[in-house]
Amino acid sequence: MPVHDVFEEANRQLIICNACRYCEGYCPVFRAIETRRDFQRGDVFYLSNLCHDCRACYYACMYTPPHEFAINIPKILAEARIETYERLSWPGFLGRAFKHRGVTVFLAVAAIALVAILSFALIPSSSLFAAHVGPGAFYEVVPYFAMVAGGLILFFYGIAVWLRGGAQFWSETRTVLQQPGGFNAFLAAAGAALGLRYLKGGGPGCFYPDERPSSVRRVYHSLTFWGLVCDFISTTLAFIYQDFLHLLPPYALSSAPVIFGAVGGVALILGTGGLLYFKMRSDPDPAGSGAPGMDYVFLVTLGLVALTGMFTLVYRETSAMGSLLVLHLGFIAALFLTAPYGKFVHAVYRTLAVMRYEMERGQPGSGAGH
Amino acid sequence: MSVNYDVIVVGGGNAAMCAALAAREAGARVLVLERSPENERGGNTRNTRNIRCTHPAADQFFSGPYSEEEHLQDLIGVTGGPANMNLAKFAVRESSQLPAWMSGHGVHWQQPLAGTLHLGRTNRWFLGGGKAMLNTYYRAAARMGIEVRYNAGVEEFVIENNRFEAVRIRNKNGDAGELIRGGAVAVGAGGYEANIEWLKRHWGDAADNFIIRGSAYNDGRVLAALMKCGAKSMGDPKGFHAVAVDARAPKFDGGIVTRLDVVPFGIVVNRDARRFYDEGQDIWPKRYAIWGTLIAGQPGQIAYGIVDARAIDKFLPPMFKPYQADTLEGLAPQLGLDARTFVETVTEYNRAAAANTEIHMERLDGVATRGLTPPKSNWAMPIDRAPFYGLPLRPGITFTYMGVAVDECARVLDQSGRPFQNVHAAGEIMSGNILTKGYLGGFGLTIGSVFGRLAGREAASNARA
């Protein structure tokens, strides 16, 4: 569907929802709809990112196709989300990645290939394929400077693009209702976002992968998110160990960085695996056309980061460590490089949309306070 | 056909599913015959959103107590007295058990929807509306081993010696086909509001201009089949519940989104650009239901709600864009009205409302027109602030009143008033035993649920008798 038509179509459907309101109890999207009378592009940006794709409304709706009103809110909002992602990406031409999974795959593969080629070209094979033990073992394969510099550049690049997109999203979704939100709105938003409050279908759970509500998807998503957090903590701890305590990795299995890393790794593998499995089984009708490709690339990349990390841990004292480490770093590079051009961006926009909702419902007379 | 069922349930909406679940819980082997395809199952229940229940005290979802006496008085108030007082009392009393029973079958609840707070004490909202509630019932049915067949329209009941033997269902081509035997039958198949030919018998060609708010499958075939077997009817065959809906709504199944709350906020004119009834007669929820019938009585069965810039955003945003113009002269041709008469009507109204400066929609504010016929008794503000808006209105039929007579075991009665041994009915198809006119919000589901459960239990026990 052309961009213009996505917004026209979203507006058409949302006007019908606003005349119905049966789904009000499911999530904030419908309560936010009720404070508006028509739906400009900024409203659609906002609502589409506020939607957590729990699909409760789709199965509850008496106007889904073949009804002539042809309401399918999860689908049209998923398509509008892709438009948000594309429009707010930088540089603009990489925004194509959101609609053509080939671009994301290309970026991911290019990152992995680059790391691999550089490694094989620059690291002597006597070192790459040898077993290393003792402090600094990893750096005997990939030099410390290369690892940190490469990682940080990609990490901060991704963060910078996210911040830029987030700032633009915030300004484009601004409405007359908005005033600066207090700290309470911030806390409420953080709680809702971290606890995935709006993935509960208003109580019974998420209607995913099919029309039987359950909490399993929330569990998978939580495993993925908190797994990622654990691995971030692990990396930060390792940085402290190394640069402040002057302890070089690898660390003992009982050390904090390894424990956080391993717990996070297992959680990520379970979480991404579960989400992938659900996605493959999910009802295609309420899904946005085009979106699944992007989701798969993200989940697979993230899962493989964890998997190669775990393998590196398990085989770190063998001659396979060098190859595994290179592969692991390759996937991390792919994750960072595709972070602004794939499903990962939902973390930014959805959190901001939840934040905006919490601010909006704090407004006197907004009518959204439930 | 070798499979034998204890209870055959005809229909797939709330009453039918309550009967199926109750019969299964009483140990019966149950088959549900729903005439629609799976994705359109559930008849008019799909368009419901709350249920009226007696309850002793406020709780998380009810804002206050609602006693049997008050509930019954409300019912008598709107219907002018139920046809069968014993059945009405039974429904009111048994309704107190419904929330727990529904929760037990997976139904989730929510706070009253925005704009419906006035019903928050008496009615309970299920999360996501009627289709969501039905989905939970169908999931429960699947778990419990109830068989459901879709596209299975019942054409004929085989009743011998006052005892039900089998139903005949249409095959895919619409020909009478398969015979399915059962020990008893529970019928919850709705009314005949979607059968335009049937409505024409009573309303003539005006029925062509009616809009049917609910399922196109409610064409009364099952009701007709029961009557053909000698079932006694109850209720006015001409009677229906109708509200004002947008004239641009689809002929069938437009549901809740096509209703228009415009009436008390402005004036309503007919095809001749003349007002014909007091738009400010009573609090809107009470008067909401009379406008369908009022418009059905106007020439061409059409009317136009007219408001100005002051009022347009005071009511629920309509699904269809209002017609709009900067002048009254400009608005009239868009609505197909004679501009001179239209301007005259509005001007005359404005003159009668000229002194009014402020209205209070939440109550009967007595801000009325002076010296106008018909008057507008409340909320009468002048319509003089451009742009002006017009919304075309037609009668939107919600349900029909006539159904089959039943006894206190939900058994269908024959012409002589004697019950068939094992033929039961619940829901809209027998609501004429209680509702003779008017409507009490959420009470349709009360009838469906109370008598659905009763019909299911009784059918299960009569199947073996």
PDB file of N, CA, C and O in Angstrom, chain A residues 54-81:
ATOM      1  N   CYS A  54      -1.109  -7.003  20.365  1.00  0.00           N
ATOM      2  CA  CYS A  54      -1.597  -8.149  21.142  1.00  0.00           C
ATOM      3  C   CYS A  54      -2.778  -8.808  20.439  1.00  0.00           C
ATOM      4  O   CYS A  54      -3.146  -9.935  20.755  1.00  0.00           O
ATOM      5  N   ARG A  55      -3.400  -8.086  19.519  1.00  0.00           N
ATOM      6  CA  ARG A  55      -4.412  -8.635  18.608  1.00  0.00           C
ATOM      7  C   ARG A  55      -5.751  -8.959  19.268  1.00  0.00           C
ATOM      8  O   ARG A  55      -6.611  -9.569  18.650  1.00  0.00           O
ATOM      9  N   ALA A  56      -5.921  -8.569  20.514  1.00  0.00           N
ATOM     10  CA  ALA A  56      -7.201  -8.815  21.185  1.00  0.00           C
ATOM     11  C   ALA A  56      -8.332  -8.162  20.398  1.00  0.00           C
ATOM     12  O   ALA A  56      -9.397  -8.753  20.207  1.00  0.00           O
ATOM     13  N   CYS A  57      -8.092  -6.934  19.922  1.00  0.00           N
ATOM     14  CA  CYS A  57      -9.153  -6.195  19.235  1.00  0.00           C
ATOM     15  C   CYS A  57      -9.542  -6.860  17.930  1.00  0.00           C
ATOM     16  O   CYS A  57     -10.694  -6.797  17.510  1.00  0.00           O
ATOM     17  N   TYR A  58      -8.582  -7.494  17.285  1.00  0.00           N
ATOM     18  CA  TYR A  58      -8.888  -8.140  16.006  1.00  0.00           C
ATOM     19  C   TYR A  58      -9.910  -9.262  16.193  1.00  0.00           C
ATOM     20  O   TYR A  58     -10.882  -9.366  15.458  1.00  0.00           O
ATOM     21  N   TYR A  59      -9.678 -10.089  17.209  1.00  0.00           N
ATOM     22  CA  TYR A  59     -10.579 -11.225  17.398  1.00  0.00           C
ATOM     23  C   TYR A  59     -11.910 -10.805  18.013  1.00  0.00           C
ATOM     24  O   TYR A  59     -12.903 -11.516  17.888  1.00  0.00           O
ATOM     25  N   ALA A  60     -11.921  -9.641  18.670  1.00  0.00           N
ATOM     26  CA  ALA A  60     -13.175  -9.168  19.275  1.00  0.00           C
ATOM     27  C   ALA A  60     -14.041  -8.400  18.285  1.00  0.00           C
ATOM     28  O   ALA A  60     -15.218  -8.184  18.534  1.00  0.00           O
ATOM     29  N   CYS A  61     -13.463  -8.003  17.177  1.00  0.00           N
ATOM     30  CA  CYS A  61     -14.138  -7.051  16.283  1.00  0.00           C
ATOM     31  C   CYS A  61     -15.149  -7.742  15.380  1.00  0.00           C
ATOM     32  O   CYS A  61     -14.836  -8.730  14.719  1.00  0.00           O
ATOM     33  N   MET A  62     -16.370  -7.185  15.351  1.00  0.00           N
ATOM     34  CA  MET A  62     -17.406  -7.748  14.478  1.00  0.00           C
ATOM     35  C   MET A  62     -17.323  -7.153  13.083  1.00  0.00           C
ATOM     36  O   MET A  62     -18.129  -7.479  12.221  1.00  0.00           O
ATOM     37  N   TYR A  63     -16.340  -6.298  12.847  1.00  0.00           N
ATOM     38  CA  TYR A  63     -16.236  -5.641  11.542  1.00  0.00           C
ATOM     39  C   TYR A  63     -15.010  -6.085  10.738  1.00  0.00           C
ATOM     40  O   TYR A  63     -14.624  -5.435   9.783  1.00  0.00           O
ATOM     41  N   THR A  64     -14.372  -7.158  11.176  1.00  0.00           N
ATOM     42  CA  THR A  64     -13.214  -7.635  10.405  1.00  0.00           C
ATOM     43  C   THR A  64     -13.709  -8.223   9.081  1.00  0.00           C
ATOM     44  O   THR A  64     -14.868  -8.624   8.966  1.00  0.00           O
ATOM     45  N   PRO A  65     -12.849  -8.272   8.061  1.00  0.00           N
ATOM     46  CA  PRO A  65     -13.275  -8.883   6.802  1.00  0.00           C
ATOM     47  C   PRO A  65     -13.810 -10.294   7.074  1.00  0.00           C
ATOM     48  O   PRO A  65     -13.298 -10.957   7.976  1.00  0.00           O
ATOM     49  N   PRO A  66     -14.831 -10.771   6.384  1.00  0.00           N
ATOM     50  CA  PRO A  66     -15.421 -10.187   5.167  1.00  0.00           C
ATOM     51  C   PRO A  66     -16.441  -9.066   5.389  1.00  0.00           C
ATOM     52  O   PRO A  66     -17.066  -8.656   4.420  1.00  0.00           O
ATOM     53  N   HIS A  67     -16.623  -8.566   6.597  1.00  0.00           N
ATOM     54  CA  HIS A  67     -17.544  -7.433   6.767  1.00  0.00           C
ATOM     55  C   HIS A  67     -17.066  -6.269   5.903  1.00  0.00           C
ATOM     56  O   HIS A  67     -15.868  -6.051   5.768  1.00  0.00           O
ATOM     57  N   GLU A  68     -18.031  -5.541   5.333  1.00  0.00           N
ATOM     58  CA  GLU A  68     -17.632  -4.488   4.389  1.00  0.00           C
ATOM     59  C   GLU A  68     -16.844  -3.352   5.052  1.00  0.00           C
ATOM     60  O   GLU A  68     -16.131  -2.624   4.369  1.00  0.00           O
ATOM     61  N   PHE A  69     -16.949  -3.192   6.364  1.00  0.00           N
ATOM     62  CA  PHE A  69     -16.140  -2.157   7.021  1.00  0.00           C
ATOM     63  C   PHE A  69     -14.664  -2.547   7.063  1.00  0.00           C
ATOM     64  O   PHE A  69     -13.799  -1.699   7.228  1.00  0.00           O
ATOM     65  N   ALA A  70     -14.402  -3.818   6.954  1.00  0.00           N
ATOM     66  CA  ALA A  70     -13.037  -4.331   6.814  1.00  0.00           C
ATOM     67  C   ALA A  70     -12.072  -3.725   7.827  1.00  0.00           C
ATOM     68  O   ALA A  70     -11.042  -3.142   7.472  1.00  0.00           O
ATOM     69  N   ILE A  71     -12.420  -3.857   9.099  1.00  0.00           N
ATOM     70  CA  ILE A  71     -11.552  -3.334  10.146  1.00  0.00           C
ATOM     71  C   ILE A  71     -10.492  -4.382  10.509  1.00  0.00           C
ATOM     72  O   ILE A  71     -10.802  -5.556  10.723  1.00  0.00           O
ATOM     73  N   ASN A  72      -9.263  -3.938  10.538  1.00  0.00           N
ATOM     74  CA  ASN A  72      -8.176  -4.813  10.980  1.00  0.00           C
ATOM     75  C   ASN A  72      -7.091  -3.917  11.572  1.00  0.00           C
ATOM     76  O   ASN A  72      -6.137  -3.532  10.897  1.00  0.00           O
ATOM     77  N   ILE A  73      -7.309  -3.569  12.828  1.00  0.00           N
ATOM     78  CA  ILE A  73      -6.459  -2.568  13.472  1.00  0.00           C
ATOM     79  C   ILE A  73      -5.010  -3.052  13.646  1.00  0.00           C
ATOM     80  O   ILE A  73      -4.071  -2.310  13.335  1.00  0.00           O
ATOM     81  N   PRO A  74      -4.770  -4.272  14.131  1.00  0.00           N
ATOM     82  CA  PRO A  74      -3.361  -4.674  14.267  1.00  0.00           C
ATOM     83  C   PRO A  74      -2.610  -4.615  12.932  1.00  0.00           C
ATOM     84  O   PRO A  74      -1.450  -4.246  12.892  1.00  0.00           O
ATOM     85  N   LYS A  75      -3.311  -4.953  11.866  1.00  0.00           N
ATOM     86  CA  LYS A  75      -2.653  -4.968  10.554  1.00  0.00           C
ATOM     87  C   LYS A  75      -2.345  -3.546  10.065  1.00  0.00           C
ATOM     88  O   LYS A  75      -1.210  -3.246   9.714  1.00  0.00           O
ATOM     89  N   ILE A  76      -3.344  -2.670  10.106  1.00  0.00           N
ATOM     90  CA  ILE A  76      -3.099  -1.329   9.559  1.00  0.00           C
ATOM     91  C   ILE A  76      -2.115  -0.566  10.446  1.00  0.00           C
ATOM     92  O   ILE A  76      -1.279   0.193   9.949  1.00  0.00           O
ATOM     93  N   LEU A  77      -2.162  -0.804  11.755  1.00  0.00           N
ATOM     94  CA  LEU A  77      -1.208  -0.105  12.626  1.00  0.00           C
ATOM     95  C   LEU A  77       0.203  -0.668  12.439  1.00  0.00           C
ATOM     96  O   LEU A  77       1.184   0.068  12.539  1.00  0.00           O
ATOM     97  N   ALA A  78       0.304  -1.963  12.165  1.00  0.00           N
ATOM     98  CA  ALA A  78       1.627  -2.531  11.875  1.00  0.00           C
ATOM     99  C   ALA A  78       2.192  -1.887  10.615  1.00  0.00           C
ATOM    100  O   ALA A  78       3.376  -1.538  10.542  1.00  0.00           O
ATOM    101  N   GLU A  79       1.328  -1.679   9.631  1.00  0.00           N
ATOM    102  CA  GLU A  79       1.800  -1.054   8.394  1.00  0.00           C
ATOM    103  C   GLU A  79       2.158   0.410   8.622  1.00  0.00           C
ATOM    104  O   GLU A  79       3.135   0.920   8.064  1.00  0.00           O
ATOM    105  N   ALA A  80       1.386   1.076   9.478  1.00  0.00           N
ATOM    106  CA  ALA A  80       1.712   2.471   9.794  1.00  0.00           C
ATOM    107  C   ALA A  80       3.015   2.558  10.598  1.00  0.00           C
ATOM    108  O   ALA A  80       3.789   3.506  10.445  1.00  0.00           O
ATOM    109  N   ARG A  81       3.263   1.566  11.439  1.00  0.00           N
ATOM    110  CA  ARG A  81       4.531   1.546  12.193  1.00  0.00           C
ATOM    111  C   ARG A  81       5.720   1.486  11.247  1.00  0.00           C
ATOM    112  O   ARG A  81       6.702   2.194  11.437  1.00  0.00           O
TER     113      ARG A  81
END
